[in-house]
Tab-separated table of C-alpha atoms and ligand atoms in Angstrom:
chain	number	residue	atom	x	y	z
A	1	MET	CA	27.103	-27.842	1.894
A	2	PRO	CA	25.038	-29.357	4.732
A	3	ASP	CA	21.949	-31.438	4.025
A	4	LEU	CA	19.024	-29.060	3.952
A	5	THR	CA	15.768	-29.648	5.776
A	6	GLU	CA	12.605	-29.925	3.743
A	7	SER	CA	11.613	-26.362	4.479
A	8	GLN	CA	15.110	-25.117	3.552
A	9	LEU	CA	14.943	-27.015	0.266
A	10	LEU	CA	11.572	-25.514	-0.558
A	11	ALA	CA	12.775	-22.036	0.410
A	12	PHE	CA	15.731	-22.276	-1.979
A	13	ASP	CA	13.463	-23.667	-4.684
A	14	ARG	CA	11.065	-20.767	-4.270
A	15	ASP	CA	13.813	-18.149	-4.392
A	16	HIS	CA	16.005	-19.564	-7.166
A	17	LEU	CA	14.425	-22.206	-9.405
A	18	TRP	CA	12.120	-21.553	-12.302
A	19	HIS	CA	9.219	-23.941	-12.655
A	20	PRO	CA	7.231	-24.460	-15.880
A	21	TYR	CA	5.097	-21.495	-16.932
A	22	ALA	CA	5.831	-19.844	-13.589
A	23	SER	CA	6.961	-16.553	-12.158
A	24	MET	CA	10.171	-16.006	-10.201
A	25	THR	CA	8.761	-12.934	-8.504
A	26	ALA	CA	5.434	-14.502	-7.480
A	27	PRO	CA	6.042	-18.272	-7.516
A	28	GLY	CA	3.196	-20.691	-6.911
A	29	PRO	CA	3.382	-23.428	-4.284
A	30	THR	CA	5.435	-26.552	-5.031
A	31	ARG	CA	5.474	-29.959	-3.316
A	32	LEU	CA	8.671	-31.875	-2.598
A	33	VAL	CA	8.723	-35.399	-4.042
A	34	THR	CA	11.219	-37.791	-2.459
A	35	HIS	CA	10.334	-41.096	-4.128
A	36	ALA	CA	7.959	-42.505	-6.700
A	37	HIS	CA	6.887	-46.106	-7.248
A	38	GLY	CA	4.090	-47.674	-9.257
A	39	VAL	CA	1.496	-44.933	-9.745
A	40	ARG	CA	2.389	-43.135	-6.516
A	41	LEU	CA	4.478	-40.082	-5.684
A	42	ARG	CA	5.788	-39.927	-2.123
A	43	LEU	CA	6.094	-36.423	-0.706
A	44	GLY	CA	8.459	-35.102	1.934
A	45	GLY	CA	6.725	-36.001	5.182
A	46	GLY	CA	5.632	-39.339	3.749
A	47	ALA	CA	2.207	-38.637	2.229
A	48	GLU	CA	1.523	-40.435	-1.056
A	49	LEU	CA	-0.445	-39.202	-4.059
A	50	VAL	CA	-1.691	-41.219	-7.031
A	51	ASP	CA	-0.170	-39.514	-10.081
A	52	ALA	CA	-3.052	-38.887	-12.481
A	53	MET	CA	-0.725	-36.907	-14.787
A	54	SER	CA	1.860	-39.625	-15.601
A	55	SER	CA	4.340	-36.771	-15.056
A	56	TRP	CA	2.987	-34.774	-17.961
A	57	TRP	CA	1.858	-37.812	-19.965
A	58	CYS	CA	5.213	-39.641	-19.979
A	59	ALA	CA	5.265	-42.280	-17.249
A	60	ILE	CA	2.910	-44.724	-18.941
A	61	HIS	CA	4.277	-47.740	-17.034
A	62	GLY	CA	4.464	-45.922	-13.699
A	63	TYR	CA	7.586	-45.309	-11.630
A	64	ARG	CA	10.458	-47.648	-10.770
A	65	HIS	CA	9.219	-50.285	-13.142
A	66	PRO	CA	11.621	-53.218	-12.649
A	67	VAL	CA	12.067	-53.780	-16.404
A	68	LEU	CA	12.864	-50.124	-17.055
A	69	ASP	CA	15.097	-49.796	-13.995
A	70	GLU	CA	17.004	-52.842	-15.182
A	71	ALA	CA	17.405	-51.436	-18.712
A	72	VAL	CA	18.896	-48.197	-17.389
A	73	GLY	CA	21.214	-50.067	-15.013
A	74	ARG	CA	22.438	-52.394	-17.731
A	75	GLN	CA	23.167	-49.529	-20.115
A	76	LEU	CA	24.854	-47.520	-17.346
A	77	GLY	CA	27.299	-50.402	-16.974
A	78	ARG	CA	28.293	-49.991	-20.639
A	79	MET	CA	28.170	-46.252	-21.301
A	80	SER	CA	25.720	-43.529	-20.420
A	81	HIS	CA	26.615	-41.353	-23.376
A	82	VAL	CA	28.710	-41.165	-26.488
A	83	MET	CA	28.522	-38.620	-29.301
A	84	PHE	CA	26.428	-39.613	-32.338
A	85	GLY	CA	28.570	-37.807	-34.927
A	86	GLY	CA	30.569	-40.519	-36.649
A	87	LEU	CA	29.703	-43.065	-33.945
A	88	THR	CA	26.661	-45.242	-33.408
A	89	HIS	CA	25.434	-47.774	-30.865
A	90	GLU	CA	23.091	-50.674	-30.395
A	91	PRO	CA	20.431	-48.908	-28.244
A	92	ALA	CA	19.838	-46.273	-30.961
A	93	ILE	CA	19.768	-48.916	-33.692
A	94	THR	CA	17.344	-51.187	-31.830
A	95	LEU	CA	15.079	-48.250	-30.984
A	96	GLY	CA	15.155	-46.980	-34.562
A	97	HIS	CA	14.257	-50.457	-35.749
A	98	LEU	CA	11.290	-50.648	-33.369
A	99	LEU	CA	9.989	-47.215	-34.378
A	100	VAL	CA	10.308	-47.905	-38.101
A	101	ASP	CA	8.415	-51.177	-37.590
A	102	LEU	CA	5.626	-49.731	-35.434
A	103	THR	CA	4.883	-46.489	-37.280
A	104	PRO	CA	3.202	-46.308	-40.713
A	105	ASP	CA	5.146	-48.224	-43.378
A	106	HIS	CA	6.675	-45.428	-45.361
A	107	LEU	CA	8.210	-43.711	-42.316
A	108	GLN	CA	11.690	-45.195	-42.657
A	109	HIS	CA	14.183	-42.636	-41.326
A	110	VAL	CA	14.624	-41.555	-37.722
A	111	PHE	CA	16.139	-38.391	-36.262
A	112	PHE	CA	16.636	-38.625	-32.484
A	113	ALA	CA	16.450	-35.335	-30.623
A	114	ASP	CA	16.343	-34.501	-26.955
A	115	SER	CA	12.874	-33.065	-26.384
A	116	GLY	CA	9.522	-32.840	-28.073
A	117	SER	CA	9.964	-29.186	-28.992
A	118	VAL	CA	13.251	-29.960	-30.714
A	119	ALA	CA	11.653	-32.827	-32.659
A	120	VAL	CA	9.101	-30.286	-33.927
A	121	GLU	CA	11.912	-27.889	-34.895
A	122	VAL	CA	13.602	-30.704	-36.789
A	123	ALA	CA	10.338	-31.624	-38.534
A	124	LEU	CA	9.813	-28.024	-39.671
A	125	LYS	CA	13.411	-27.761	-40.900
A	126	MET	CA	13.030	-31.067	-42.747
A	127	ALA	CA	9.890	-29.805	-44.483
A	128	ILE	CA	11.412	-26.478	-45.546
A	129	GLN	CA	14.645	-28.073	-46.728
A	130	TYR	CA	12.695	-30.780	-48.590
A	131	GLN	CA	10.862	-28.048	-50.511
A	132	ARG	CA	14.178	-26.381	-51.432
A	133	GLY	CA	15.526	-29.716	-52.608
A	134	ARG	CA	12.465	-30.135	-54.796
A	135	GLY	CA	13.000	-26.697	-56.321
A	136	HIS	CA	10.459	-24.730	-54.258
A	137	PRO	CA	12.503	-22.354	-52.070
A	138	GLY	CA	9.465	-20.065	-51.738
A	139	LYS	CA	7.525	-22.767	-49.913
A	140	ARG	CA	8.562	-22.166	-46.312
A	141	ARG	CA	5.481	-21.254	-44.288
A	142	VAL	CA	3.476	-23.794	-42.330
A	143	MET	CA	-0.269	-24.247	-41.985
A	144	ALA	CA	-1.377	-25.229	-38.487
A	145	LEU	CA	-4.644	-25.677	-36.617
A	146	SER	CA	-5.840	-23.044	-34.191
A	147	GLY	CA	-5.854	-24.419	-30.656
A	148	GLY	CA	-2.763	-26.546	-31.241
A	149	TYR	CA	0.326	-26.933	-29.076
A	150	HIS	CA	3.701	-28.024	-30.437
A	151	GLY	CA	6.250	-26.896	-27.854
A	152	ASP	CA	7.996	-23.889	-26.384
A	153	THR	CA	10.968	-23.201	-28.670
A	154	LEU	CA	10.536	-20.357	-31.146
A	155	GLY	CA	9.813	-22.411	-34.270
A	156	ALA	CA	7.432	-24.706	-32.401
A	157	MET	CA	5.732	-21.696	-30.821
A	158	SER	CA	5.097	-20.232	-34.249
A	159	VAL	CA	2.709	-23.121	-35.007
A	160	CYS	CA	1.004	-23.093	-31.563
A	161	ASP	CA	-2.417	-21.490	-31.208
A	162	PRO	CA	-1.942	-17.888	-32.355
A	163	GLY	CA	-4.312	-16.520	-29.712
A	164	GLY	CA	-2.956	-18.490	-26.757
A	165	GLY	CA	-0.804	-16.982	-24.033
A	166	MET	CA	2.079	-19.253	-25.090
A	167	HIS	CA	2.451	-17.209	-28.180
A	168	ALA	CA	0.922	-13.762	-28.087
A	169	MET	CA	3.821	-11.943	-26.425
A	170	PHE	CA	6.296	-13.213	-28.982
A	171	ALA	CA	4.132	-12.798	-32.060
A	172	GLU	CA	6.447	-10.234	-33.642
A	173	ALA	CA	9.512	-12.400	-33.082
A	174	LEU	CA	8.029	-15.501	-34.710
A	175	PRO	CA	7.674	-16.610	-38.318
A	176	GLN	CA	4.146	-15.751	-39.436
A	177	GLN	CA	2.346	-19.008	-40.137
A	178	VAL	CA	-1.059	-19.748	-41.642
A	179	PHE	CA	-3.823	-20.906	-39.297
A	180	THR	CA	-7.020	-22.685	-40.100
A	181	SER	CA	-9.795	-22.965	-37.524
A	182	ARG	CA	-9.789	-25.543	-34.806
A	183	PRO	CA	-11.799	-28.519	-36.084
A	184	PRO	CA	-15.230	-28.799	-34.425
A	185	ALA	CA	-15.337	-30.754	-31.163
A	186	GLY	CA	-16.209	-34.436	-31.160
A	187	LEU	CA	-15.086	-37.597	-32.929
A	188	GLN	CA	-18.208	-37.592	-35.090
A	189	SER	CA	-18.789	-33.872	-35.574
A	190	ASP	CA	-19.834	-32.404	-38.911
A	191	THR	CA	-16.661	-31.113	-40.534
A	192	THR	CA	-18.108	-29.678	-43.757
A	193	ALA	CA	-17.547	-26.006	-42.945
A	194	TRP	CA	-14.085	-26.636	-41.493
A	195	GLU	CA	-13.113	-28.600	-44.579
A	196	ALA	CA	-14.239	-25.852	-46.949
A	197	GLU	CA	-12.370	-23.188	-44.988
A	198	THR	CA	-9.196	-25.272	-44.758
A	199	ARG	CA	-9.171	-26.214	-48.432
A	200	GLU	CA	-9.714	-22.591	-49.437
A	201	LEU	CA	-6.920	-21.381	-47.153
A	202	ALA	CA	-4.467	-23.992	-48.427
A	203	THR	CA	-5.267	-23.171	-52.043
A	204	ARG	CA	-4.788	-19.451	-51.382
A	205	HIS	CA	-1.378	-19.972	-49.716
A	206	ALA	CA	-0.201	-23.023	-51.685
A	207	ALA	CA	2.735	-21.237	-53.312
A	208	GLU	CA	4.266	-20.281	-49.948
A	209	LEU	CA	3.326	-23.309	-47.840
A	210	ALA	CA	5.901	-26.007	-47.109
A	211	ALA	CA	3.911	-28.125	-44.685
A	212	VAL	CA	0.827	-28.717	-42.594
A	213	ILE	CA	1.272	-29.658	-38.947
A	214	CYS	CA	-1.280	-30.942	-36.447
A	215	GLU	CA	-1.772	-33.076	-33.378
A	216	PRO	CA	-3.946	-35.879	-34.761
A	217	VAL	CA	-7.407	-36.357	-33.146
A	218	LEU	CA	-6.484	-34.860	-29.758
A	219	GLN	CA	-5.117	-31.362	-29.287
A	220	GLY	CA	-3.462	-31.706	-25.882
A	221	ALA	CA	-1.973	-28.705	-24.080
A	222	GLY	CA	-4.031	-26.417	-26.328
A	223	GLY	CA	-7.222	-27.564	-24.608
A	224	MET	CA	-7.683	-31.377	-24.568
A	225	HIS	CA	-9.796	-30.953	-27.686
A	226	VAL	CA	-11.017	-34.109	-29.442
A	227	TYR	CA	-11.914	-33.856	-33.132
A	228	ASN	CA	-13.075	-35.952	-36.051
A	229	PRO	CA	-10.308	-38.113	-37.633
A	230	ARG	CA	-11.919	-37.267	-40.965
A	231	CYS	CA	-10.093	-33.921	-40.716
A	232	LEU	CA	-6.788	-35.797	-40.989
A	233	ARG	CA	-7.884	-37.343	-44.290
A	234	VAL	CA	-8.765	-33.858	-45.516
A	235	LEU	CA	-5.302	-32.603	-44.524
A	236	ARG	CA	-3.661	-35.579	-46.270
A	237	ASP	CA	-5.656	-34.789	-49.363
A	238	ILE	CA	-4.722	-31.093	-49.257
A	239	CYS	CA	-1.031	-31.953	-48.856
A	240	ASP	CA	-1.124	-34.337	-51.800
A	241	GLU	CA	-2.916	-31.795	-53.957
A	242	HIS	CA	-0.502	-28.930	-53.252
A	243	GLY	CA	2.756	-30.822	-52.704
A	244	LEU	CA	2.888	-30.070	-48.958
A	245	VAL	CA	4.560	-32.121	-46.254
A	246	LEU	CA	2.103	-33.520	-43.694
A	247	VAL	CA	3.549	-33.482	-40.168
A	248	PHE	CA	1.788	-35.301	-37.333
A	249	ASP	CA	2.904	-34.243	-33.900
A	250	GLU	CA	2.215	-37.439	-31.931
A	251	ILE	CA	4.320	-36.359	-28.974
A	252	ALA	CA	1.251	-36.490	-26.710
A	253	THR	CA	-0.910	-38.996	-28.590
A	254	GLY	CA	1.718	-41.622	-29.440
A	255	PHE	CA	2.121	-44.960	-27.661
A	256	GLY	CA	-1.498	-45.801	-27.084
A	257	ARG	CA	-2.861	-42.818	-25.182
A	258	THR	CA	-5.906	-42.270	-27.426
A	259	GLY	CA	-6.722	-45.982	-27.868
A	260	THR	CA	-4.684	-46.660	-31.019
A	261	LEU	CA	-0.899	-47.046	-30.911
A	262	PHE	CA	-0.614	-43.798	-32.872
A	263	ALA	CA	-3.534	-41.407	-33.293
A	264	ALA	CA	-2.961	-41.382	-37.078
A	265	GLU	CA	-4.498	-44.862	-37.064
A	266	HIS	CA	-7.916	-43.382	-36.182
A	267	ALA	CA	-7.943	-41.986	-39.716
A	268	GLY	CA	-6.092	-44.811	-41.449
A	269	ILE	CA	-3.635	-42.432	-43.077
A	270	ALA	CA	0.070	-41.758	-42.710
A	271	PRO	CA	1.922	-38.446	-42.419
A	272	ASP	CA	5.205	-37.681	-44.187
A	273	ILE	CA	6.852	-36.777	-40.882
A	274	MET	CA	5.871	-37.950	-37.406
A	275	CYS	CA	7.149	-36.478	-34.142
A	276	LEU	CA	7.367	-38.668	-31.045
A	277	GLY	CA	8.380	-37.808	-27.491
A	278	LYS	CA	6.891	-37.820	-24.012
A	279	ALA	CA	6.005	-41.522	-23.426
A	280	LEU	CA	8.854	-42.688	-25.696
A	281	THR	CA	11.120	-43.485	-22.725
A	282	GLY	CA	8.275	-44.358	-20.360
A	283	GLY	CA	9.030	-41.078	-18.627
A	284	TYR	CA	12.543	-42.062	-17.557
A	285	LEU	CA	14.714	-39.731	-19.624
A	286	THR	CA	14.260	-36.993	-22.175
A	287	LEU	CA	14.234	-38.223	-25.774
A	288	SER	CA	12.232	-37.507	-28.906
A	289	ALA	CA	12.231	-38.568	-32.523
A	290	ALA	CA	11.207	-37.151	-35.882
A	291	LEU	CA	10.548	-39.902	-38.411
A	292	CYS	CA	10.249	-39.202	-42.109
A	293	SER	CA	9.541	-40.969	-45.372
A	294	THR	CA	12.146	-41.849	-47.985
A	295	GLU	CA	10.605	-39.201	-50.263
A	296	ILE	CA	11.310	-36.494	-47.647
A	297	ALA	CA	14.835	-37.779	-47.022
A	298	ALA	CA	15.528	-37.852	-50.766
A	299	GLY	CA	14.208	-34.304	-51.292
A	300	LEU	CA	16.338	-33.077	-48.433
A	301	GLY	CA	19.355	-34.818	-49.898
A	302	ALA	CA	18.788	-32.951	-53.153
A	303	SER	CA	18.916	-29.531	-51.421
A	304	GLU	CA	22.057	-27.391	-51.701
A	305	SER	CA	23.595	-28.542	-48.412
A	306	ARG	CA	22.510	-32.178	-48.943
A	307	VAL	CA	22.674	-32.814	-45.197
A	308	LEU	CA	20.119	-32.132	-42.479
A	309	MET	CA	21.663	-29.232	-40.590
A	310	HIS	CA	20.789	-30.333	-37.082
A	311	GLY	CA	22.809	-32.299	-34.516
A	312	PRO	CA	22.066	-32.026	-30.799
A	313	THR	CA	24.952	-32.735	-28.416
A	314	PHE	CA	22.963	-35.471	-26.725
A	315	MET	CA	21.501	-36.878	-29.939
A	316	ALA	CA	20.402	-40.513	-29.471
A	317	ASN	CA	21.688	-40.592	-25.886
A	318	PRO	CA	22.330	-44.306	-25.193
A	319	LEU	CA	20.748	-44.348	-21.722
A	320	ALA	CA	17.588	-42.733	-23.080
A	321	CYS	CA	17.513	-45.056	-26.112
A	322	ALA	CA	18.032	-48.146	-23.934
A	323	VAL	CA	15.141	-47.291	-21.637
A	324	ALA	CA	12.990	-46.317	-24.641
A	325	VAL	CA	13.597	-49.752	-26.171
A	326	ALA	CA	12.535	-51.370	-22.907
A	327	SER	CA	9.487	-49.112	-22.568
A	328	VAL	CA	8.244	-49.586	-26.134
A	329	LYS	CA	8.683	-53.363	-25.896
A	330	LEU	CA	6.945	-53.446	-22.537
A	331	LEU	CA	4.027	-51.645	-24.156
A	332	VAL	CA	3.629	-53.573	-27.391
A	333	GLU	CA	4.404	-57.029	-26.042
A	334	ARG	CA	1.300	-56.985	-23.880
A	335	ASP	CA	-2.360	-56.273	-24.503
A	336	TRP	CA	-1.972	-52.538	-23.988
A	337	SER	CA	-5.227	-51.729	-25.777
A	338	ALA	CA	-7.195	-53.703	-23.182
A	339	ASP	CA	-5.687	-51.467	-20.490
A	340	ILE	CA	-6.587	-48.329	-22.408
A	341	ARG	CA	-10.176	-49.554	-22.850
A	342	ARG	CA	-10.370	-50.441	-19.156
A	343	ILE	CA	-9.137	-46.952	-18.200
A	344	GLU	CA	-11.491	-45.286	-20.686
A	345	THR	CA	-14.442	-47.157	-19.200
A	346	ALA	CA	-13.417	-46.305	-15.631
A	347	LEU	CA	-12.921	-42.610	-16.449
A	348	THR	CA	-16.192	-42.400	-18.382
A	349	TYR	CA	-18.110	-44.018	-15.540
A	350	GLY	CA	-16.239	-42.247	-12.736
A	351	LEU	CA	-16.501	-38.744	-14.203
A	352	ALA	CA	-20.140	-38.963	-15.330
A	353	ALA	CA	-21.506	-37.352	-12.162
A	354	ALA	CA	-19.232	-34.329	-12.641
A	355	GLY	CA	-21.364	-33.349	-15.630
A	356	ALA	CA	-24.099	-32.239	-13.237
A	357	LEU	CA	-21.862	-29.889	-11.224
A	358	PRO	CA	-22.533	-26.155	-11.543
A	359	GLY	CA	-20.093	-24.566	-13.995
A	360	VAL	CA	-19.156	-27.812	-15.748
A	361	VAL	CA	-19.676	-27.375	-19.491
A	362	ASP	CA	-18.325	-30.711	-20.724
A	363	VAL	CA	-17.021	-34.066	-19.552
A	364	ARG	CA	-15.196	-36.169	-22.131
A	365	THR	CA	-12.927	-39.170	-22.384
A	366	LEU	CA	-10.783	-40.559	-25.189
A	367	GLY	CA	-8.624	-43.588	-24.473
A	368	ALA	CA	-6.693	-42.996	-21.262
A	369	VAL	CA	-7.613	-39.307	-21.146
A	370	GLY	CA	-10.427	-37.915	-18.984
A	371	VAL	CA	-11.428	-34.254	-19.017
A	372	ILE	CA	-13.786	-32.035	-17.035
A	373	GLN	CA	-14.187	-28.641	-18.681
A	374	LEU	CA	-15.449	-25.682	-16.653
A	375	ASP	CA	-17.048	-22.401	-17.662
A	376	ARG	CA	-14.222	-20.522	-15.893
A	377	PRO	CA	-10.456	-20.734	-15.408
A	378	VAL	CA	-9.530	-23.292	-12.751
A	379	ASP	CA	-8.016	-21.936	-9.534
A	380	VAL	CA	-4.997	-24.215	-9.903
A	381	ALA	CA	-3.771	-24.022	-6.304
A	382	CYS	CA	-7.222	-24.677	-4.788
A	383	ALA	CA	-8.070	-27.450	-7.255
A	384	THR	CA	-4.698	-29.127	-6.713
A	385	ASP	CA	-5.140	-28.956	-2.926
A	386	ALA	CA	-8.659	-30.415	-3.187
A	387	ALA	CA	-7.347	-33.365	-5.210
A	388	ALA	CA	-4.300	-33.833	-2.973
A	389	ALA	CA	-6.579	-33.964	0.079
A	390	ARG	CA	-8.170	-36.980	-1.660
A	391	GLY	CA	-4.824	-38.590	-2.393
A	392	VAL	CA	-4.382	-37.582	-6.034
A	393	TRP	CA	-1.922	-35.424	-7.956
A	394	ILE	CA	-3.417	-33.385	-10.797
A	395	ARG	CA	-2.216	-30.262	-12.558
A	396	PRO	CA	-5.212	-28.468	-14.086
A	397	PHE	CA	-4.749	-25.723	-16.658
A	398	ARG	CA	-6.995	-23.033	-18.100
A	399	ASP	CA	-10.596	-24.265	-17.741
A	400	LEU	CA	-9.643	-27.957	-17.576
A	401	VAL	CA	-9.360	-30.542	-14.825
A	402	TYR	CA	-8.043	-33.660	-16.525
A	403	ALA	CA	-6.323	-36.989	-15.990
A	404	MET	CA	-3.847	-38.911	-18.146
A	405	PRO	CA	-2.975	-41.721	-15.751
A	406	PRO	CA	-0.260	-44.368	-16.177
A	407	TYR	CA	-1.584	-47.415	-18.033
A	408	ILE	CA	-0.924	-49.613	-14.990
A	409	THR	CA	-3.367	-47.630	-12.823
A	410	GLY	CA	-5.707	-50.077	-11.092
A	411	ASP	CA	-9.474	-49.745	-10.904
A	412	ASP	CA	-9.505	-48.570	-7.280
A	413	ASP	CA	-6.958	-45.858	-8.041
A	414	LEU	CA	-8.958	-44.810	-11.116
A	415	ALA	CA	-12.033	-44.395	-8.930
A	416	THR	CA	-9.944	-42.333	-6.487
A	417	ILE	CA	-8.722	-40.166	-9.389
A	418	CYS	CA	-12.293	-39.545	-10.593
A	419	ASN	CA	-13.453	-38.580	-7.101
A	420	ALA	CA	-10.535	-36.204	-6.705
A	421	MET	CA	-11.123	-34.626	-10.128
A	422	THR	CA	-14.778	-34.132	-9.328
A	423	ALA	CA	-13.852	-32.489	-6.031
A	424	ALA	CA	-11.293	-30.292	-7.807
A	425	ALA	CA	-13.884	-29.222	-10.366
A	426	ALA	CA	-16.245	-28.209	-7.553
A	427	VAL	CA	-13.906	-25.775	-5.754
B	501	PLP	C1	4.602	-31.722	-24.852
B	501	PLP	C2	4.422	-31.528	-26.291
B	501	PLP	C3	5.430	-30.977	-27.097
B	501	PLP	C4	6.726	-30.461	-26.529
B	501	PLP	O1	7.506	-31.465	-25.944
B	501	PLP	P1	8.668	-31.066	-24.921
B	501	PLP	O2	9.355	-32.351	-24.634
B	501	PLP	O3	7.982	-30.471	-23.727
B	501	PLP	O4	9.548	-30.073	-25.598
B	501	PLP	C5	5.191	-30.866	-28.453
B	501	PLP	N1	4.036	-31.274	-28.996
B	501	PLP	C6	3.055	-31.821	-28.264
B	501	PLP	C7	1.806	-32.288	-28.932
B	501	PLP	C8	3.197	-31.958	-26.889
B	501	PLP	O5	2.196	-32.457	-26.150
């Protein structure tokens, strides 16, 4: 097959390749990326864009980081993959060790999966099987928060926002879960009414509930919604009262994004199961993890099958584990929280003027997340073009223009991102 020109590549892409949340019959525009380095994507034709998305919140150290490149190269020279059934390897062990050390104390056992959605599936299976092992086979539904997002596989979808487009078409095909309201917006909001509703709901369904799942403090793809960490303490309390498993989906919030290493730390409480993904490998390769407590592992071991019936082909892929080790160390061995504070300040300052634009209903920041919320759905193509014309890559969704930049983004690039977001919100 001959080398294709850029326009031939894009033509094939348009005719044959699915993109995320896209149509094959009416595809949206796509841009061809040829290289990426630091915080910049280089497009076919040579233009460069500052990536304000960290490639969907993963590339926290930017692209072609020498330490991460070196880790992949070194592991490639040993083995890129080996099955995890009956075999093990140093990259998985070192990564497991790091995660057990960094996450709340009682999370001691690590299941490596290959994507965030699968980690959520594993977490839900763990919770249901734990309940069976403890003699409660009827406890198999899950309570979730409205407005949440936990992935695109069927089990994960069942705990996503029940009204959202991700979910509605498949409602009949999904397990019917129990939803409490979305907690009120704001870190310091009054949560009294939400708490009463949630406690009442949990009490009513206690006999059939296995678990509660949420994204702590920041609901990401469900609307970049920030809420009071107090709600997490309420959920912990409810789980303790009714013997439910508390699952924190930290796939988006983990590894510093919200200002604490894990968002659970905002509330000072620990879940029974924690899901990690996205930034785990610094955006190099796909890998996720579901960590659980010894109590969960023991309950599961007491169930009829005794084993956790899950085992992805690429479980604990050595290349992915090796780069994850390098990425996590790179993060925690430096003053990452100073970078997050610096980015938070720059986003807060740089986006302030957007609050005065017509149609802007809210501007908010939390850690290295900056959001402009509109009173209407964003015209994604126009907003993306407006930002690209100012040298920035963003991918708005619904009524949100937002940034989740790599932690290495410099102050000048942060200012450029804020200008581009403001322009995108004005189209
Ligand atoms: C992205 C995301 C997922 C799904 O992860 P994938 O790797 O895309 O399957 C699950 N939960 C949360 C909170 C996420 O942000």
